[in-house]
Coordinates of C-alpha atoms in Angstrom, one line a residue:
X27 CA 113.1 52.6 65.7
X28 CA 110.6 54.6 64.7
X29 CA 109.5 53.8 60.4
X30 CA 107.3 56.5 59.0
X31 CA 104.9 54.3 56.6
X32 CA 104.3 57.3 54.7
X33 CA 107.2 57.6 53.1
X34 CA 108.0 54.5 50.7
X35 CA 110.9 53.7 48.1
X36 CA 114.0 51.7 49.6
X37 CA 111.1 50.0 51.5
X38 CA 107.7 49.9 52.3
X39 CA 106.8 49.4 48.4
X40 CA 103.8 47.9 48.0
X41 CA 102.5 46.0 44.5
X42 CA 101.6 42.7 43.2
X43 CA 102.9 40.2 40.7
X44 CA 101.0 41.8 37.9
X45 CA 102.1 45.0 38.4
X46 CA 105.8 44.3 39.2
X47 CA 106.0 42.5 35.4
X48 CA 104.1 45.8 33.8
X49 CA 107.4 47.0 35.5
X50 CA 109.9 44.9 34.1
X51 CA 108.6 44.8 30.9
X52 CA 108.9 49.0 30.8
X53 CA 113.0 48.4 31.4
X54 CA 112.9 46.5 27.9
X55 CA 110.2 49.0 26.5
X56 CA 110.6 52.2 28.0
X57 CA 106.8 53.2 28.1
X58 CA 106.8 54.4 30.8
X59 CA 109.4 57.3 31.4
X60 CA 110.9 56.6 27.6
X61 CA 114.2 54.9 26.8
X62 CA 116.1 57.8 28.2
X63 CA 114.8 56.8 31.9
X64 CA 115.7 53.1 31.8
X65 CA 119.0 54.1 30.1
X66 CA 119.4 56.1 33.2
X67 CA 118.6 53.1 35.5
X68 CA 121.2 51.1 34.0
X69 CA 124.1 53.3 34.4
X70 CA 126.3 52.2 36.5
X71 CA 127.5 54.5 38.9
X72 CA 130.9 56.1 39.9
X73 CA 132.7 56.2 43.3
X74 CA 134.2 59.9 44.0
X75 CA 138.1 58.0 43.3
X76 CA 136.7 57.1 39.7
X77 CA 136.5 53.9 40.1
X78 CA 133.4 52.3 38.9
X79 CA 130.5 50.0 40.7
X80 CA 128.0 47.6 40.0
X81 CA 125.1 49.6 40.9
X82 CA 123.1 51.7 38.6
X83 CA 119.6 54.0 38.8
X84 CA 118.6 51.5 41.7
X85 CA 119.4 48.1 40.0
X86 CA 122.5 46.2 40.3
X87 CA 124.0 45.6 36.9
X88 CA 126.4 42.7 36.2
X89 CA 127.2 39.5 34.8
X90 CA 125.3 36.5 36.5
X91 CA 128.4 34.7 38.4
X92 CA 130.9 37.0 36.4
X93 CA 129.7 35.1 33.2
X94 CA 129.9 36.6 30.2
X95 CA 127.3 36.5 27.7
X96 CA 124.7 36.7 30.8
X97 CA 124.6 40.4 31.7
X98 CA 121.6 40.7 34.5
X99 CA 119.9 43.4 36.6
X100 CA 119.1 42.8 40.4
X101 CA 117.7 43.7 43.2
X102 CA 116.2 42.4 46.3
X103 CA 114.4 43.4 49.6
X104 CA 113.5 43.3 53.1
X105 CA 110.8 45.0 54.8
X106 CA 109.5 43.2 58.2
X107 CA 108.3 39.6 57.4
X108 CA 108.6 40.3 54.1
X109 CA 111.5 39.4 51.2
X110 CA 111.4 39.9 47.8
X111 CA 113.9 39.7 44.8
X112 CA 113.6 40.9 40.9
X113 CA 116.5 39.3 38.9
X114 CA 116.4 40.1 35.3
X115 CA 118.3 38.4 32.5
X116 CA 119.2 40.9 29.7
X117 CA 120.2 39.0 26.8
X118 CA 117.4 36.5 27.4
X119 CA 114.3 38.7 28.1
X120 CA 113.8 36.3 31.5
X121 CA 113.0 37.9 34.5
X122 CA 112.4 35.8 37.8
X123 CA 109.9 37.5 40.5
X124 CA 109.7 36.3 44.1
X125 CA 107.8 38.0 46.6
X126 CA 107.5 36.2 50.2
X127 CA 105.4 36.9 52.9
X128 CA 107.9 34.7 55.2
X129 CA 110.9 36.3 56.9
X130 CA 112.6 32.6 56.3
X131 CA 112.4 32.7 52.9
X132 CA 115.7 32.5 51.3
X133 CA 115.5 34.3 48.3
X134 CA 118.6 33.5 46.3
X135 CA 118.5 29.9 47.1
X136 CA 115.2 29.8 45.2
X137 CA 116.9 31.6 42.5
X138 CA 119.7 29.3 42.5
X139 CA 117.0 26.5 41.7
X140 CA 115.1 28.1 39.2
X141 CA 117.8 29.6 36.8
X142 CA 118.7 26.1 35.9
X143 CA 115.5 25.0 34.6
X144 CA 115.1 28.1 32.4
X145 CA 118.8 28.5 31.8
X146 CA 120.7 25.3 32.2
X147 CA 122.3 25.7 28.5
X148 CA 123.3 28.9 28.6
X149 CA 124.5 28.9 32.0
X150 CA 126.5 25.8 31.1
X151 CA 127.9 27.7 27.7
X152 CA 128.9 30.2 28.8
X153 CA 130.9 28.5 32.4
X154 CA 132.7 26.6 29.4
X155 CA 133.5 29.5 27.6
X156 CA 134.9 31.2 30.2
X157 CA 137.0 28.0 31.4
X158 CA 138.2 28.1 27.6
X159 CA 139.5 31.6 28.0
X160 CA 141.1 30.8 31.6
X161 CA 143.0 28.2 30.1
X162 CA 144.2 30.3 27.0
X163 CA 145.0 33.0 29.1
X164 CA 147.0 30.4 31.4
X165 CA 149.6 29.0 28.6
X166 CA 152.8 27.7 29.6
X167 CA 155.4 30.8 29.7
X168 CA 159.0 29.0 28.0
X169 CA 161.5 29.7 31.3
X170 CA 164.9 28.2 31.9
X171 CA 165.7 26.5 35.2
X172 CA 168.0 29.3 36.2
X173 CA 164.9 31.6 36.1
X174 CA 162.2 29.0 37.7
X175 CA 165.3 28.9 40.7
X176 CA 164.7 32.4 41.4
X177 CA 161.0 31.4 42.9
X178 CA 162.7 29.1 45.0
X179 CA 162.6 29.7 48.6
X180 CA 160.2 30.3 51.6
X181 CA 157.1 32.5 51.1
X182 CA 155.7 34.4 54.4
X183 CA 152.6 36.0 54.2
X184 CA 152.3 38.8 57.3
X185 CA 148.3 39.3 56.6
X186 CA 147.7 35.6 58.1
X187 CA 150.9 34.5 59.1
X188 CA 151.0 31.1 56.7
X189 CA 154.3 30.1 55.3
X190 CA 154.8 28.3 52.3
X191 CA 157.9 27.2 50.1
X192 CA 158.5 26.7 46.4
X193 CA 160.8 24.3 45.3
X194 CA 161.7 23.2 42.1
X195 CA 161.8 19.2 41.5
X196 CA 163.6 18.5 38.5
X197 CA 162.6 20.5 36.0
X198 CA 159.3 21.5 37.5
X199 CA 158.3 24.4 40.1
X200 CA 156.3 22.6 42.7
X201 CA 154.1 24.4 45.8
X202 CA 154.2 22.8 48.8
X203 CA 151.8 23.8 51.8
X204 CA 152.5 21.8 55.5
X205 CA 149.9 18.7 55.6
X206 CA 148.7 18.9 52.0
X207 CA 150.1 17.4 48.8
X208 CA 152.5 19.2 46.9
X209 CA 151.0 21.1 43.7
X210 CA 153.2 21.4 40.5
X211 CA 153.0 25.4 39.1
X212 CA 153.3 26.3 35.7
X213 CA 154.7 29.8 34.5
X214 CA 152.3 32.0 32.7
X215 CA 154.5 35.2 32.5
X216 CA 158.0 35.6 34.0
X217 CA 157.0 36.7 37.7
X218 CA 153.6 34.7 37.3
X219 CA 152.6 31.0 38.7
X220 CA 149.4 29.1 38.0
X221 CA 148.2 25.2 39.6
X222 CA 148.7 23.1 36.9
X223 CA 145.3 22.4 36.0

């Protein structure tokens, strides 16, 4: 391969720590290029089908672990025996830096230990919030035993060639899988199952 050094932007950027916060702190001012610009950045961007992605102006733009409440921008980087990553969280003006001069360094294993000692409450919120809305979402559908019956039966799936059955014990639909305890299902809408639990 042959890199032309001249020629920087998806690599080859070269700064330091101060400068790469003047940065971050522009997407929250908009100094620099005006509020217009960073709006810009964080648009996310649009496949040729429609269907939207989760990457804007050259940030990623999303939810920290699909939580809401935690909307973040990301990005990281590799260029020879160097990694980097810049993840930003939004709602809570935080933005985490690490620039490496080691190939080895894992990057989002050092971000995994340092959101919780900046973040442990909110992360933890907002997990609990979104278990509160799975578990809403998830009520009991009312069904008689004639229509919990109509699950009944063996389950093939062609994609990885696992069959399963669904029986109904009693009163209640129950999943059973060869070599593993059977798991009770609950209906949540009438061609719906959940685990219990």
């Amino acid at each position: 391969h042959h890199y032309n050094n001249s020629i920087v932007g998806d690599g080859g950027l070269h700064t330091n720590i101060e400068d790469f916060v003047r940065w971050s702190n522009n997407l929250k001012e908009g100094i620099i290029g005006g509020k217009a610009l960073v709006k810009s950045m964080l648009t996310l961007g649009r496949l040729n089908n429609g269907q939207q992605i989760n990457y804007a102006g050259g940030l990623f733009y999303e939810n920290h672990y699909d939580l809401d409440g935690l909307p973040r921008i990301t990005h990281s980087g590799e260029w020879a025996g160097f990694r980097s990553l810049y993840y930003k969280f939004l709602n809570q003006d935080l933005a985490i830096i690490l620039l490496s001069n080691n190939a080895s360094t894992n990057v989002w294993s050092l971000l995994d230990q340092l959101v919780p000692l900046f973040l442990e409450e909110e992360v933890s919120n907002a997990r609990q919030r979104a278990q509160n809305e799975m578990e809403s979402a998830a009520r009991p559908f009312p069904m008689t035993k004639l229509e919990k019956e109509k699950f009944c039966g063996p389950y093939y799936s062609q994609l990885n060639g696992y069959l399963r059955e669904i029986k109904l014990e009693g009163d209640q639909l129950v999943y059973i899988r060869p070599g593993a305890a059977p798991r009770t299902l609950i209906p949540i809408s009438s061609q719906e199952l959940v685990y219990e639990g």
